[in-house]
mmCIF file of C-alpha atoms and ligand atoms in Angstrom:
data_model
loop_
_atom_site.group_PDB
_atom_site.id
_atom_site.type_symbol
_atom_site.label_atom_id
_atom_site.label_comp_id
_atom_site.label_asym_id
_atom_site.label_seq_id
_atom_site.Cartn_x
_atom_site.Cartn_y
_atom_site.Cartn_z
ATOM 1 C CA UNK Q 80 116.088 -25.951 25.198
ATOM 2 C CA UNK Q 81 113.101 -23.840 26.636
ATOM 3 C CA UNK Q 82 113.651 -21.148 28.957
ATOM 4 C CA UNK Q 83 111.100 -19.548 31.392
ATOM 5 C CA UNK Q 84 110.957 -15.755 31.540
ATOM 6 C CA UNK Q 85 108.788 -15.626 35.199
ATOM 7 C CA UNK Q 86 108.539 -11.667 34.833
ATOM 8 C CA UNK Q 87 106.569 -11.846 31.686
ATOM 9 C CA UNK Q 88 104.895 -15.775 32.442
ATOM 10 C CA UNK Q 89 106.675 -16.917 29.252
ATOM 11 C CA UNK Q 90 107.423 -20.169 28.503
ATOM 12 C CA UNK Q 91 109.728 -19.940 25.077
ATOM 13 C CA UNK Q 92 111.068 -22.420 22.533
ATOM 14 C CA UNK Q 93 113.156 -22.663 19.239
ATOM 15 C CA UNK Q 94 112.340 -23.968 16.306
ATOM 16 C CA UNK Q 95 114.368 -24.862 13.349
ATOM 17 C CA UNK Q 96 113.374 -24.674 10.218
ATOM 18 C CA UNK Q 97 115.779 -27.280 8.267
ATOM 19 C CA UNK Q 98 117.131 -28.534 4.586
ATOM 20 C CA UNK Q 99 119.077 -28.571 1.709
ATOM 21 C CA UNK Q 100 119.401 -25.394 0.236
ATOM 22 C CA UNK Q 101 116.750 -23.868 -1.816
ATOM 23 C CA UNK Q 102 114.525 -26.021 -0.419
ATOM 24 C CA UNK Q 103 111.844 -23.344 0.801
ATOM 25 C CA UNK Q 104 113.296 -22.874 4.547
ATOM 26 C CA UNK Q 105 112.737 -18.893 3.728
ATOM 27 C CA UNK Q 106 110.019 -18.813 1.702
ATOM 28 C CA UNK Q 107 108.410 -20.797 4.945
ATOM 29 C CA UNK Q 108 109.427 -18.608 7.487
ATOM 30 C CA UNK Q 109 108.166 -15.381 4.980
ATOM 31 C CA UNK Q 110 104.694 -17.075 4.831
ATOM 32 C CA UNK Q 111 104.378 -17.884 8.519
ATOM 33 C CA UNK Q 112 105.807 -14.109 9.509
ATOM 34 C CA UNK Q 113 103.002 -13.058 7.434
ATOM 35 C CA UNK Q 114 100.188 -14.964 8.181
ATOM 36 C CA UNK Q 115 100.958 -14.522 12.214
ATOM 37 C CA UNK Q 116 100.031 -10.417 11.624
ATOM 38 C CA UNK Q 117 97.678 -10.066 14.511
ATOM 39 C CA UNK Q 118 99.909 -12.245 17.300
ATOM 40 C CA UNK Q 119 102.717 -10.555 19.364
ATOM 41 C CA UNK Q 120 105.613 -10.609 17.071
ATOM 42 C CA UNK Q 121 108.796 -9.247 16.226
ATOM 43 C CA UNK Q 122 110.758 -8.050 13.846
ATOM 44 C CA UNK Q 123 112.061 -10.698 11.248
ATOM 45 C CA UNK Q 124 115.538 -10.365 11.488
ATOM 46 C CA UNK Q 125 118.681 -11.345 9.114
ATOM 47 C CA UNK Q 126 121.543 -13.216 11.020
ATOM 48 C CA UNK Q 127 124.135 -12.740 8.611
ATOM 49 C CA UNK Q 128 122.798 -11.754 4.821
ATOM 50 C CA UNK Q 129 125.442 -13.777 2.948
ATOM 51 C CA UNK Q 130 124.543 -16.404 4.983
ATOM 52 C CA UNK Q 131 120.274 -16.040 4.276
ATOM 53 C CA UNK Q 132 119.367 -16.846 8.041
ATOM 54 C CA UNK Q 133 116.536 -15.608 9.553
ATOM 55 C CA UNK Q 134 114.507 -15.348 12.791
ATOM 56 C CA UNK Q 135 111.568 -14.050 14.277
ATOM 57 C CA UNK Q 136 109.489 -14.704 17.691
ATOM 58 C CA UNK Q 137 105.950 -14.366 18.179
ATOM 59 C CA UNK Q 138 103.174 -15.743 20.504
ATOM 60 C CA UNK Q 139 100.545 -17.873 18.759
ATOM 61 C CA UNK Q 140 97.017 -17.249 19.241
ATOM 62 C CA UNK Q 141 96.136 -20.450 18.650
ATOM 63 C CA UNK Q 142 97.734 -22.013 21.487
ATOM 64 C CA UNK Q 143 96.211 -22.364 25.127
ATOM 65 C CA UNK Q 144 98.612 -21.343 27.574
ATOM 66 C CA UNK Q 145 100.769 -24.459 29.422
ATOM 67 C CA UNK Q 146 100.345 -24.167 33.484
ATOM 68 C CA UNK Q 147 99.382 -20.235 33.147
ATOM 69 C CA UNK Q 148 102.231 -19.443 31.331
ATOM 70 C CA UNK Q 149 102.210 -17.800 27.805
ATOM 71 C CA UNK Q 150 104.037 -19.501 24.565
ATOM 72 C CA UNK Q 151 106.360 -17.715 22.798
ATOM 73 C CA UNK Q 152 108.363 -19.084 19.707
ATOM 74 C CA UNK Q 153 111.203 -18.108 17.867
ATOM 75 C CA UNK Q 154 111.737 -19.403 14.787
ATOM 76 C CA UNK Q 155 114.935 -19.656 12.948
ATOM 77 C CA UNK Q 156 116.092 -20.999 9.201
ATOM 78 C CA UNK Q 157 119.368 -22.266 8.171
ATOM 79 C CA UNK Q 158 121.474 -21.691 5.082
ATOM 80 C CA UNK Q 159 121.372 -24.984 3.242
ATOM 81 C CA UNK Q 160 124.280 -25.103 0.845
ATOM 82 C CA UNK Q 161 126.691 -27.966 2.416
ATOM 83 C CA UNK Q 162 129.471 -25.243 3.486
ATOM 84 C CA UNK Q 163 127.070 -23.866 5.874
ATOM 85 C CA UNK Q 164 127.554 -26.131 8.112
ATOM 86 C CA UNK Q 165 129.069 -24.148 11.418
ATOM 87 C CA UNK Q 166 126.019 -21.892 11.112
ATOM 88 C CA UNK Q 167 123.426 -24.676 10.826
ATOM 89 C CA UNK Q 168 125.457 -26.112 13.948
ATOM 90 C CA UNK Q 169 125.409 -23.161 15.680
ATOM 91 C CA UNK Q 170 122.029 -22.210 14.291
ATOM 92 C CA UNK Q 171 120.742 -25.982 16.100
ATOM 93 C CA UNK Q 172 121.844 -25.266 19.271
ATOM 94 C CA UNK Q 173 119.095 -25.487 22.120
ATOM 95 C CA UNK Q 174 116.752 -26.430 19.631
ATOM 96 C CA UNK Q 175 113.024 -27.269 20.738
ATOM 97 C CA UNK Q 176 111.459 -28.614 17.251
ATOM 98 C CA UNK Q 177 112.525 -28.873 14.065
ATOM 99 C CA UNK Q 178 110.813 -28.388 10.535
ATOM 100 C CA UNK Q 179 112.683 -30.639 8.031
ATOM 101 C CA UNK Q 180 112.015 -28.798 4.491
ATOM 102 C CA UNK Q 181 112.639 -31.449 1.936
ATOM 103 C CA UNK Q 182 112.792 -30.342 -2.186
ATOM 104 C CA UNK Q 183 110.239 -32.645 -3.977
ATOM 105 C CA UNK Q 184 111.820 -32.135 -6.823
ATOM 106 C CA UNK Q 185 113.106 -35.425 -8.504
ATOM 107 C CA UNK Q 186 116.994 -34.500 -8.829
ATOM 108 C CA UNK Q 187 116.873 -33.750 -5.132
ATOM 109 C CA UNK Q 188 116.425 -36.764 -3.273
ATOM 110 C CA UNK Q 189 120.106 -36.880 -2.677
ATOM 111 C CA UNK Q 190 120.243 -33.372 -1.492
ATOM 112 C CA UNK Q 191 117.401 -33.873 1.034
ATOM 113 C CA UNK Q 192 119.349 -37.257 2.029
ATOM 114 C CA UNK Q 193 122.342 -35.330 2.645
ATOM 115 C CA UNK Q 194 120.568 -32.579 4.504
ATOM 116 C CA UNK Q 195 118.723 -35.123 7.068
ATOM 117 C CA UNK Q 196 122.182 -36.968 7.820
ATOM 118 C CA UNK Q 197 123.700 -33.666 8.488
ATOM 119 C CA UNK Q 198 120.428 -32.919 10.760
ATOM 120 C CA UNK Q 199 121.134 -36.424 12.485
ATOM 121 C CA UNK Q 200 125.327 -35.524 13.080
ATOM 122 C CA UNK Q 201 124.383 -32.219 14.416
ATOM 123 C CA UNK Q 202 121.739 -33.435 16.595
ATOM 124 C CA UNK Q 203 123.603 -35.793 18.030
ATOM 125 C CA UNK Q 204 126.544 -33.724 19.101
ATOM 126 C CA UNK Q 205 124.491 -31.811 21.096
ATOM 127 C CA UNK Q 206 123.563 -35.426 22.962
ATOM 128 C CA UNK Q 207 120.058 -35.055 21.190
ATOM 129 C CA UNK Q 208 118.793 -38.197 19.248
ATOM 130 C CA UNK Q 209 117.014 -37.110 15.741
ATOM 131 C CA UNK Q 210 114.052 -39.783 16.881
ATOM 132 C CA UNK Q 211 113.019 -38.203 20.079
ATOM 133 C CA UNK Q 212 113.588 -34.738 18.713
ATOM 134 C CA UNK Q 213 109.622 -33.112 18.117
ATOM 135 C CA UNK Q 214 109.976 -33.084 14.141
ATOM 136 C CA UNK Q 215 107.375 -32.554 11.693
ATOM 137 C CA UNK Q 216 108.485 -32.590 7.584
ATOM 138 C CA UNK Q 217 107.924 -30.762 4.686
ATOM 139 C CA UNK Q 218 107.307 -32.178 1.495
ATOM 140 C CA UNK Q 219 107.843 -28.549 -0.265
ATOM 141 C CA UNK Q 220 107.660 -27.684 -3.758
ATOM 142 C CA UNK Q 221 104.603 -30.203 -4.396
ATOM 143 C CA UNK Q 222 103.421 -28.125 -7.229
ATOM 144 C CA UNK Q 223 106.638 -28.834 -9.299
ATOM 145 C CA UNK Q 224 105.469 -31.099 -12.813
ATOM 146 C CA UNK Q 225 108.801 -33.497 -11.595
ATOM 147 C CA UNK Q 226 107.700 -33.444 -8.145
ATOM 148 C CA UNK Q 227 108.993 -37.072 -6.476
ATOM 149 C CA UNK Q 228 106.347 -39.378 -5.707
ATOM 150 C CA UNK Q 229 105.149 -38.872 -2.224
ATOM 151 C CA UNK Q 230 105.434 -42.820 -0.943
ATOM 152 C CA UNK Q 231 108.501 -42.952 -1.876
ATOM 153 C CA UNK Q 232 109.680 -39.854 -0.677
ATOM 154 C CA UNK Q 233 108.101 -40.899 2.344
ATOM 155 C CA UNK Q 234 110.354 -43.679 2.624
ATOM 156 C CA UNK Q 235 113.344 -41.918 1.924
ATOM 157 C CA UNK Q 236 113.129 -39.067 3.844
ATOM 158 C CA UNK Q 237 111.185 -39.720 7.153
ATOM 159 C CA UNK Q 238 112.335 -42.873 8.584
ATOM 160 C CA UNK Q 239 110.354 -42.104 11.883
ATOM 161 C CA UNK Q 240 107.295 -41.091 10.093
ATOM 162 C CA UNK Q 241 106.741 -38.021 11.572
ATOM 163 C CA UNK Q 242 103.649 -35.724 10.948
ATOM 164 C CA UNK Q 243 103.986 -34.442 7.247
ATOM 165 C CA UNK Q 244 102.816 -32.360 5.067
ATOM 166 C CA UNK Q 245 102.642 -31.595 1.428
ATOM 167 C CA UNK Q 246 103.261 -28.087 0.756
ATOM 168 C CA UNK Q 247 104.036 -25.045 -1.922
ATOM 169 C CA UNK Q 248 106.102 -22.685 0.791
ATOM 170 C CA UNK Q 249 105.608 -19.797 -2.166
ATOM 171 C CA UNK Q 250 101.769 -20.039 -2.042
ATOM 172 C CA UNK Q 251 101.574 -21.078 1.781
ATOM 173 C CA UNK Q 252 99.297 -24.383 0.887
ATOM 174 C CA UNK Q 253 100.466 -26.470 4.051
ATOM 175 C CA UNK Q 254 102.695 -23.846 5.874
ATOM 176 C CA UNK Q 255 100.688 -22.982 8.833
ATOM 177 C CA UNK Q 256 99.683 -26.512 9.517
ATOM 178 C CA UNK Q 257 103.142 -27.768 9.660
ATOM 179 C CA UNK Q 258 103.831 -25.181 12.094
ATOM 180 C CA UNK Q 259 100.894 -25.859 14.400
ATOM 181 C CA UNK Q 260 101.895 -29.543 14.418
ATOM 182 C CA UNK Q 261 105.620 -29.108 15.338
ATOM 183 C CA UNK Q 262 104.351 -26.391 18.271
ATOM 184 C CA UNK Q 263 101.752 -29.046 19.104
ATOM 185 C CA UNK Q 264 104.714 -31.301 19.719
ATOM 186 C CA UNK Q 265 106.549 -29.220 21.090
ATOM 187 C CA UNK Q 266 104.481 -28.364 23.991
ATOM 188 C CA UNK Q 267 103.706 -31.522 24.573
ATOM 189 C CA UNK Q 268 106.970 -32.384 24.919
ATOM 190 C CA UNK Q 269 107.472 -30.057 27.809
ATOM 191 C CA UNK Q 270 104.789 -31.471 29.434
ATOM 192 C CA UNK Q 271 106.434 -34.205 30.076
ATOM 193 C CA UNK Q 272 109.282 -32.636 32.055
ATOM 194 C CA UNK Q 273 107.644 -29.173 33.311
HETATM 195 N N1 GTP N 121 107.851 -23.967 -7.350
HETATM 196 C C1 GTP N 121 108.125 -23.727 -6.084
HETATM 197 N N2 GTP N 121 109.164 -22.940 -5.774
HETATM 198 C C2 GTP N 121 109.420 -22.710 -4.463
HETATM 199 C C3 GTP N 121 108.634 -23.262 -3.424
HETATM 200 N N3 GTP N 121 109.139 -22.864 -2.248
HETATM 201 C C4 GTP N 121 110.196 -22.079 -2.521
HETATM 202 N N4 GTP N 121 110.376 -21.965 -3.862
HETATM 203 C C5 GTP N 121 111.418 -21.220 -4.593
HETATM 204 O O1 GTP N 121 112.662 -21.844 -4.378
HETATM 205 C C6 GTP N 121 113.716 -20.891 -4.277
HETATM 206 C C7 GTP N 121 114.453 -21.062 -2.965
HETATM 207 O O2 GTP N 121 113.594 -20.741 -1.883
HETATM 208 P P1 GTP N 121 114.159 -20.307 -0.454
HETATM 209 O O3 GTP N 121 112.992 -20.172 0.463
HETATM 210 O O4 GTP N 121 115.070 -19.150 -0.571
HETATM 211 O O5 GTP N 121 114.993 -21.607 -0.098
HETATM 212 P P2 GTP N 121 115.910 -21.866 1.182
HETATM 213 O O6 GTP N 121 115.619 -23.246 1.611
HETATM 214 O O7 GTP N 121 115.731 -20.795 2.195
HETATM 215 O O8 GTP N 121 117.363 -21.804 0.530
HETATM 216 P P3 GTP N 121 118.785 -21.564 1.277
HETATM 217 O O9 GTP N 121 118.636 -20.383 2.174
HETATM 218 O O10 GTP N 121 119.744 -21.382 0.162
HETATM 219 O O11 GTP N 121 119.100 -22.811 2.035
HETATM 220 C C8 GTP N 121 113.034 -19.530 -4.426
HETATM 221 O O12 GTP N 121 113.142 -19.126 -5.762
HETATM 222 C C9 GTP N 121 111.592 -19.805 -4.044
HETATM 223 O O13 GTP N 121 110.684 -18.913 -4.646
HETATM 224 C C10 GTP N 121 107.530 -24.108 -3.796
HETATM 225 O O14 GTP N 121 106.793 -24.655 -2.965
HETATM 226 N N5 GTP N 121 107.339 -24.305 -5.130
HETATM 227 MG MG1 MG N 122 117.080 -19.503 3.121
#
């Protein structure tokens, strides 16, 4: 859920970046920490280290401000092995937009499956419905020579055909773009109830 800070004319949001595990939820949030040098960021910090979350907030420079206030975003992973699944619960809570990080590779289709009905479950306990939820996806680890085919991933994987993207999370091909569509989304989304 957003919240206003009216001392500093902030508007901030959360965004998750979700999966199964070694997917490339880290490897994401690494290249986007990067690539954001010259914007107002934090520190990227580690939740729990046994656990490999992370976080970070920043205010993009790409974005116009929404009714003169500023954008700030802070942007979290979750631990993706399947007995994660308090943190990823707690992890979700208040969430703005989500980045669904799906493994291309071919002997993971059932891992990504299981990820995006855990997603779903979670979601929904928090009286959120995964289709109305600002989502963008991830096809990571496209450079893989048993990468899935991308229709069918498609198919399998994004049901509401959200924006997605192709990407290689350890070179940072798609990265960036995926997160300018989800804050797109996001701030749109706001719009609609600020
Ligand atoms: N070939 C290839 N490897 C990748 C890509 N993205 C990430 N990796 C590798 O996959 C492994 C897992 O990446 P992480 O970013 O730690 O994955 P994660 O989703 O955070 O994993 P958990 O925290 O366990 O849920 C690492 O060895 C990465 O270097 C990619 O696009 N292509
Ligand atoms: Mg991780």
């Amino acid at each position: 859920m957003s919240f206003i800070n009216y001392q500093n004319k902030e508007v901030n949001f959360k965004i998750v970046y979700y999966g199964p595990a070694q997917s490339g939820k880290t490897t994401s949030l690494e290249f986007l920490f990067k690539k954001t040098k010259g914007d107002s960021k934090s520190k990227m910090i580690q939740q729990e280290s046994n656990e490999r979350t992370l976080f970070f907030d920043f205010m993009p420079l790409f974005l116009n401000e929404v009714n003169g206030f500023k954008t700030r975003f802070h942007v979290y992973t979750v631990p993706g092995q399947v007995l994660y699944e308090d943190s990823r619960r707690l992890i979700l809570k208040g969430v703005d937009g989500v980045v669904f990080v799906a493994d291309s590779a071919v002997d993971q289709m059932e891992a990504n499956l299981v990820a995006l009905e855990s997603l779903k479950k979670n979601l929904t306990d928090q009286s959120v419905s995964l289709d109305q939820m600002p989502m963008v996806v991830q096809y990571n680890k496209r450079d893989l020579k048993n990468a899935a085919n991308l229709a069918a991933l498609r198919k399998m994987i994004n049901p509401h055909q959200a924006p997605d993207f192709e990407t290689v999370a350890t070179s940072g091909e798609g990265i960036f773009e995926a997160f300018k569509e989800v804050a797109k989304e996001v701030i749109r989304d706001y719009a609609k109830t600020a």
